[in-house]
Coordinates of N, CA and C in Angstrom, one line a residue:
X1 N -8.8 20.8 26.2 CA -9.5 20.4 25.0 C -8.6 19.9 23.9
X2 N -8.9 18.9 22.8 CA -8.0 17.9 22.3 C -8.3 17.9 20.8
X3 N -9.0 19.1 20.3 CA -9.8 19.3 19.4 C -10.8 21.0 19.3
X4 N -10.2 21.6 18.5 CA -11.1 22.8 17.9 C -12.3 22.6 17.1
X5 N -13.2 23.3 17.0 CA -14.0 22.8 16.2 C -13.4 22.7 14.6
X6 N -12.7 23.5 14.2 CA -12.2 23.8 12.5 C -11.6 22.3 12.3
X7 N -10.9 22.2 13.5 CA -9.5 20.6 13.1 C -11.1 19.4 12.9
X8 N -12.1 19.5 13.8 CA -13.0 18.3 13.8 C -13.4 18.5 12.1
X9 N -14.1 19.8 11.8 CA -14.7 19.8 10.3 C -13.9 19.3 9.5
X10 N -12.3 20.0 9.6 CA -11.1 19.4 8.6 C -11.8 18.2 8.4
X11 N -11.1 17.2 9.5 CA -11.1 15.9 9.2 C -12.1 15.4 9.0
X12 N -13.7 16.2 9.1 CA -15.0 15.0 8.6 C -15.0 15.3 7.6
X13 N -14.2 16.7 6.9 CA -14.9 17.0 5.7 C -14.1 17.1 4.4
X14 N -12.4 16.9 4.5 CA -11.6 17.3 3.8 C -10.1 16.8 3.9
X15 N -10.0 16.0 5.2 CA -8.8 15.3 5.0 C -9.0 14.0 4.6
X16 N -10.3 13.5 3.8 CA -10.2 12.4 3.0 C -11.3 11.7 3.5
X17 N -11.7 10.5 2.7 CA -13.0 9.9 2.6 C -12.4 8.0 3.5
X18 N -11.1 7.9 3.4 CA -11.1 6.1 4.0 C -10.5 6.4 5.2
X19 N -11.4 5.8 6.4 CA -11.1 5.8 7.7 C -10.8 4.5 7.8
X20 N -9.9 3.8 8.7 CA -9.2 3.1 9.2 C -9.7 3.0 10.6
X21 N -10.6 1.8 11.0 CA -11.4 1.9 12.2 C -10.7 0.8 13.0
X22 N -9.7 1.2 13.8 CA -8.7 -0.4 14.9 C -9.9 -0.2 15.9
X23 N -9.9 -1.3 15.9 CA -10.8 -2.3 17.2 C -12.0 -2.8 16.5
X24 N -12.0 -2.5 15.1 CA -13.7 -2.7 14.6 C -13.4 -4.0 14.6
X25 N -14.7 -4.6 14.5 CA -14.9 -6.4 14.6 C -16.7 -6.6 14.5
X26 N -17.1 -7.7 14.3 CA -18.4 -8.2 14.0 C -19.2 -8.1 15.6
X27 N -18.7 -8.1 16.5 CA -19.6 -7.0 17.8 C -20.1 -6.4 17.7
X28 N -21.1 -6.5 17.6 CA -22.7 -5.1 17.6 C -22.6 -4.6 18.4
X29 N -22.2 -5.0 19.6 CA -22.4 -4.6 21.3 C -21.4 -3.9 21.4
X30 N -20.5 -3.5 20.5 CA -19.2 -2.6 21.0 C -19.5 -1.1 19.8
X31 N -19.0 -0.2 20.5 CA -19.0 0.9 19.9 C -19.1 1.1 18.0
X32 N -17.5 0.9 18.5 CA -17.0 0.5 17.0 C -17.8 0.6 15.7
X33 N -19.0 -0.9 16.0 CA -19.3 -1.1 15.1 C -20.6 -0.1 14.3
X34 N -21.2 0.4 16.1 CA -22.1 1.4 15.4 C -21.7 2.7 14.7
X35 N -20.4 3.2 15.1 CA -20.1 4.5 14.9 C -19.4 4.2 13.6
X36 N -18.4 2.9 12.9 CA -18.3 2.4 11.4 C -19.7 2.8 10.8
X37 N -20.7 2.1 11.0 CA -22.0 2.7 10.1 C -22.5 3.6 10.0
X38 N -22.0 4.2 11.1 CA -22.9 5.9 10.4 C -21.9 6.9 9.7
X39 N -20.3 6.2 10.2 CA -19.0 7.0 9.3 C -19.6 6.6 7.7
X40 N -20.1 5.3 7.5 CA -20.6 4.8 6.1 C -22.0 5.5 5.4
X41 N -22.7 5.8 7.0 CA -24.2 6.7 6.3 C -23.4 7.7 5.4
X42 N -22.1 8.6 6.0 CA -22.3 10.1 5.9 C -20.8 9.6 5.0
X43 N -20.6 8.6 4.1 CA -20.1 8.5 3.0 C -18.5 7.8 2.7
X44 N -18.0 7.7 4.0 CA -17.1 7.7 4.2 C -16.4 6.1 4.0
X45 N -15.6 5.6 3.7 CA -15.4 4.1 3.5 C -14.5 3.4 4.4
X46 N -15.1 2.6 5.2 CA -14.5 1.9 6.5 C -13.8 0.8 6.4
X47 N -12.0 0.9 6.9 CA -11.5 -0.6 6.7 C -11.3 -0.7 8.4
X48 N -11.8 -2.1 8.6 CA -12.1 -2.9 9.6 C -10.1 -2.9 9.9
X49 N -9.9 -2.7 11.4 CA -8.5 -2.8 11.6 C -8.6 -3.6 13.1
X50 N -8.4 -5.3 13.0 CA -8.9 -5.9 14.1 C -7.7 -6.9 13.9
X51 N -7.2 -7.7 15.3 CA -6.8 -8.8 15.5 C -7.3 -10.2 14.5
X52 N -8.9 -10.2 14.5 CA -9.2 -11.1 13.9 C -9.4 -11.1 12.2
X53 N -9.5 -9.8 12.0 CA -9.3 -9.3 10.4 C -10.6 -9.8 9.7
X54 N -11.8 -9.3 10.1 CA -13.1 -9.8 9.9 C -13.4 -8.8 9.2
X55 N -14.7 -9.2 8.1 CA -15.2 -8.7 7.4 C -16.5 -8.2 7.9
X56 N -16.3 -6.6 8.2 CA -17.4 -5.8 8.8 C -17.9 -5.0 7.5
X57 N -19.0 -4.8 7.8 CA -19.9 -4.0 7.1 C -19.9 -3.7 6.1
X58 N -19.7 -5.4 5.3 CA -19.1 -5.5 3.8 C -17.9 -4.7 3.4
X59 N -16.7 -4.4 4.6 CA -15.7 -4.2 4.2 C -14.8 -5.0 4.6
X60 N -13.7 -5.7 3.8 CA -12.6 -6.4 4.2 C -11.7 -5.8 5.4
X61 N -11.5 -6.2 6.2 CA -10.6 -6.7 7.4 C -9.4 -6.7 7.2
X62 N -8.2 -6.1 8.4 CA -7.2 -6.2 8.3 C -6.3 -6.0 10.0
X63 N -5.4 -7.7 9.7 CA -5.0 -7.6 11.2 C -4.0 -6.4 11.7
X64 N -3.8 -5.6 11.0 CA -3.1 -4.2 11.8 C -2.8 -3.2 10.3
X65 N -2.6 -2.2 11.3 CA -2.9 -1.1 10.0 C -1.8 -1.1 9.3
X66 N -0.5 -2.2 9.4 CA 0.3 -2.0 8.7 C -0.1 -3.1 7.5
X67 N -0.8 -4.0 7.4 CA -1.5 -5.0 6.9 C -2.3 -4.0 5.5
X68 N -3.1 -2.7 5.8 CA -3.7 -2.3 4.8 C -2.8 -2.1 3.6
X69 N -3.1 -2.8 2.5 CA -2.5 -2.4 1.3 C -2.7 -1.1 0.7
X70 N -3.1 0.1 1.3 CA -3.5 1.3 0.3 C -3.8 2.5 1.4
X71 N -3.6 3.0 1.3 CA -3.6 4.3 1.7 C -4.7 5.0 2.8
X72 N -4.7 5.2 4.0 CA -6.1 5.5 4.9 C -5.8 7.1 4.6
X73 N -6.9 8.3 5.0 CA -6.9 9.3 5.5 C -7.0 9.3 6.8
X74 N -7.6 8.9 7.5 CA -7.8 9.1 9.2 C -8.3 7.6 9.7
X75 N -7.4 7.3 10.8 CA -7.1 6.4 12.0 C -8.3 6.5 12.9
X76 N -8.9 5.7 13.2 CA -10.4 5.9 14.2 C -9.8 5.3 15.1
X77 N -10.0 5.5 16.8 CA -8.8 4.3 17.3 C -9.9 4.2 18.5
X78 N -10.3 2.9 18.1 CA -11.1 1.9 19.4 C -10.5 1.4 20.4
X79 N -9.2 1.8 20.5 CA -8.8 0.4 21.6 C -8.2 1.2 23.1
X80 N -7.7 0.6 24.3 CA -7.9 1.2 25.4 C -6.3 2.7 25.2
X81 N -6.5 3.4 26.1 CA -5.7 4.6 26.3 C -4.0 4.1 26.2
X82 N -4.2 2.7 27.0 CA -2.2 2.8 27.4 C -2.4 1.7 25.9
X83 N -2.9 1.4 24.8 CA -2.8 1.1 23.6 C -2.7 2.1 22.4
X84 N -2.9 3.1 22.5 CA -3.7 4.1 21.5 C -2.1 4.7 21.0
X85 N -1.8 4.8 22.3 CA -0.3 5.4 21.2 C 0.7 5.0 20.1
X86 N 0.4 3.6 20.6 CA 1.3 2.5 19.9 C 0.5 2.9 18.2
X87 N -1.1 3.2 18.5 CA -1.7 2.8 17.0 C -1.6 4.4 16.2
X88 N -1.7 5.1 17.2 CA -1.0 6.7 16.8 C -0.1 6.8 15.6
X89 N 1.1 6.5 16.3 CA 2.6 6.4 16.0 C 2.7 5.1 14.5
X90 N 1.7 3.8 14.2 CA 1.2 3.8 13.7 C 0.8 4.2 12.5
X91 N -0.2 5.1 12.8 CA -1.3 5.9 11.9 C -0.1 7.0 10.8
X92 N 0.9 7.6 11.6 CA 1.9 8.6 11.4 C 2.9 7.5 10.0
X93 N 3.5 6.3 10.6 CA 4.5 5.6 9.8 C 3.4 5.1 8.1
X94 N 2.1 4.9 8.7 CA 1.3 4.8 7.6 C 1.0 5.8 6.5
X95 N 1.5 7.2 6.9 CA 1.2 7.9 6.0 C -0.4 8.9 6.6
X96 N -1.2 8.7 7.2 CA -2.2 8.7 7.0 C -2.6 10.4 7.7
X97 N -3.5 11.1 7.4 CA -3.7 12.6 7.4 C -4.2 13.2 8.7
X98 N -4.6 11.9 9.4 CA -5.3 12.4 10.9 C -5.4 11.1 11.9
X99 N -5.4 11.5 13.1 CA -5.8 10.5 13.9 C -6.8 11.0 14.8
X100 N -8.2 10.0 15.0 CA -9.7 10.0 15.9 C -9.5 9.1 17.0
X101 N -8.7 9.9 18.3 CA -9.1 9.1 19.7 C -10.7 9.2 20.0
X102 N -11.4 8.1 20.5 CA -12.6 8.0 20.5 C -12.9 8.3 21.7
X103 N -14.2 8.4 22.2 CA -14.2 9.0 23.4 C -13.2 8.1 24.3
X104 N -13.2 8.9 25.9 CA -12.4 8.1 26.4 C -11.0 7.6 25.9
X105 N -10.8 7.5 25.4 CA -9.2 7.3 24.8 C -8.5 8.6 24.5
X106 N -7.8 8.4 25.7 CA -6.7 9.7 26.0 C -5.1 9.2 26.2
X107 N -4.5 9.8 25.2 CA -2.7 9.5 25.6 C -2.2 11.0 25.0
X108 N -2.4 11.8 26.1 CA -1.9 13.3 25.8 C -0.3 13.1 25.3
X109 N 0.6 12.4 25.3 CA 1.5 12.3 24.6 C 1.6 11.9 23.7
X110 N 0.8 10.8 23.2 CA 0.7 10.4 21.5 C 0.2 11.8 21.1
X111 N -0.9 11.9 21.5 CA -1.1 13.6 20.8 C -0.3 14.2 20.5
X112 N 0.5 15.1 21.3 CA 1.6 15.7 21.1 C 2.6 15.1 20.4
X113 N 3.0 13.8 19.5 CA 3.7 13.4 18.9 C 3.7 13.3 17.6
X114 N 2.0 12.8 17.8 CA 1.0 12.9 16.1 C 1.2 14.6 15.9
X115 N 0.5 15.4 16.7 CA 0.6 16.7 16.1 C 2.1 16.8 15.3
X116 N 3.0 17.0 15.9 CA 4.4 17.4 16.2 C 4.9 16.7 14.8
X117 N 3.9 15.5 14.2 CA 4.5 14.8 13.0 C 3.7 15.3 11.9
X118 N 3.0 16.1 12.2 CA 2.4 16.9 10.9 C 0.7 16.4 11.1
X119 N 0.6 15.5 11.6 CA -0.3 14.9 11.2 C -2.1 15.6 12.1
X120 N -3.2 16.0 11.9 CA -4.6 17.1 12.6 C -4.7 15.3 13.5
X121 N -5.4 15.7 14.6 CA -5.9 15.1 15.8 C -6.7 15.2 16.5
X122 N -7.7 14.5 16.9 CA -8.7 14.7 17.3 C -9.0 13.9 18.8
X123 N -8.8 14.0 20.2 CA -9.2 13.0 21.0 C -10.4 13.3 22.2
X124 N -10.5 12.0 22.7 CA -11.6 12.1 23.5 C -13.5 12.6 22.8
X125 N -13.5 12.6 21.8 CA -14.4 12.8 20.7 C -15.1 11.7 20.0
X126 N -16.4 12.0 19.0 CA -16.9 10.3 18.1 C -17.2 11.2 17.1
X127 N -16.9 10.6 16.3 CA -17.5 11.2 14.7 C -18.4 10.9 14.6
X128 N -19.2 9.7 15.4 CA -20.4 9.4 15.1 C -21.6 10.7 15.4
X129 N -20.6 11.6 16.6 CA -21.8 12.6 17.4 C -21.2 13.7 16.7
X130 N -20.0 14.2 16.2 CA -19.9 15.5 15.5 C -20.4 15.5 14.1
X131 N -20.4 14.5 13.0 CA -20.7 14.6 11.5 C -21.9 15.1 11.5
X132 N -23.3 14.6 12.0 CA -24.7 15.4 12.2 C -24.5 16.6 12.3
X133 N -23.9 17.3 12.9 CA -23.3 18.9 13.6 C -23.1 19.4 12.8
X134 N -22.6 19.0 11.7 CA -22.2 19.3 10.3 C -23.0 19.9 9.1
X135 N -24.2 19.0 9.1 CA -25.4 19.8 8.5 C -25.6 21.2 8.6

């Protein structure tokens, strides 16, 4: 297990409100973009972290998370497993308070590195399916 329940509440509820969503892009058909709008229903403010640096869900776009001018709380990471660590390690040089492997995206070693750097972690999980839970 890659995730307690307490570390999941942490991070929906109190390591901060701007999530940093890599892989988001104007694709309806990909995850991403549905699980960006409901991080948005339940208040939270989404920067688009894509190659093409598109403007999703009326938020500005940016081609890598080192690109963000300002400060994330938590790393949402859409992209495949032998990628996710690079955006991890990432997430960590950025400053930022947690990292969200999404389902399916597993790199038990980035884990252990993000932990190990201070930083709560969450993998194999969607915020989109635990924030409801929350109620």
């Amino acid at each position: 297990m890659y995730a307690d329940d307490e570390t999941i509440r942490k991070i929906l509820t109190r390591t901060g409100d701007t999530w940093a969503v890599v892989g988001l892009s104007n694709n309806t058909s990909r995850a991403a973009y549905g699980v960006a709008a409901v991080l948005q229903r339940y208040g939270k403010r989404i920067v688009p972290v894509h190659p093409k640096a598109e403007t999703v869900h009326g938020e500005r776009g940016y081609a890598s998370l080192a690109d963000v001018p300002f400060d994330v709380d938590v790393v949402d990471v859409f992209v495949n497993s032998d990628l996710a660590g690079r955006v991890a390690d990432e997430a960590v040089a950025k400053g930022a308070g947690a990292v969200w492997f999404q389902l399916g995206v597993i790199d038990e070693q980035a884990y252990e590195r993000t932990r190990s750097a201070g930083l709560d972690m969450v993998m194999d999980r969607c915020p989109a399916i635990e924030i409801p839970l929350l109620d």
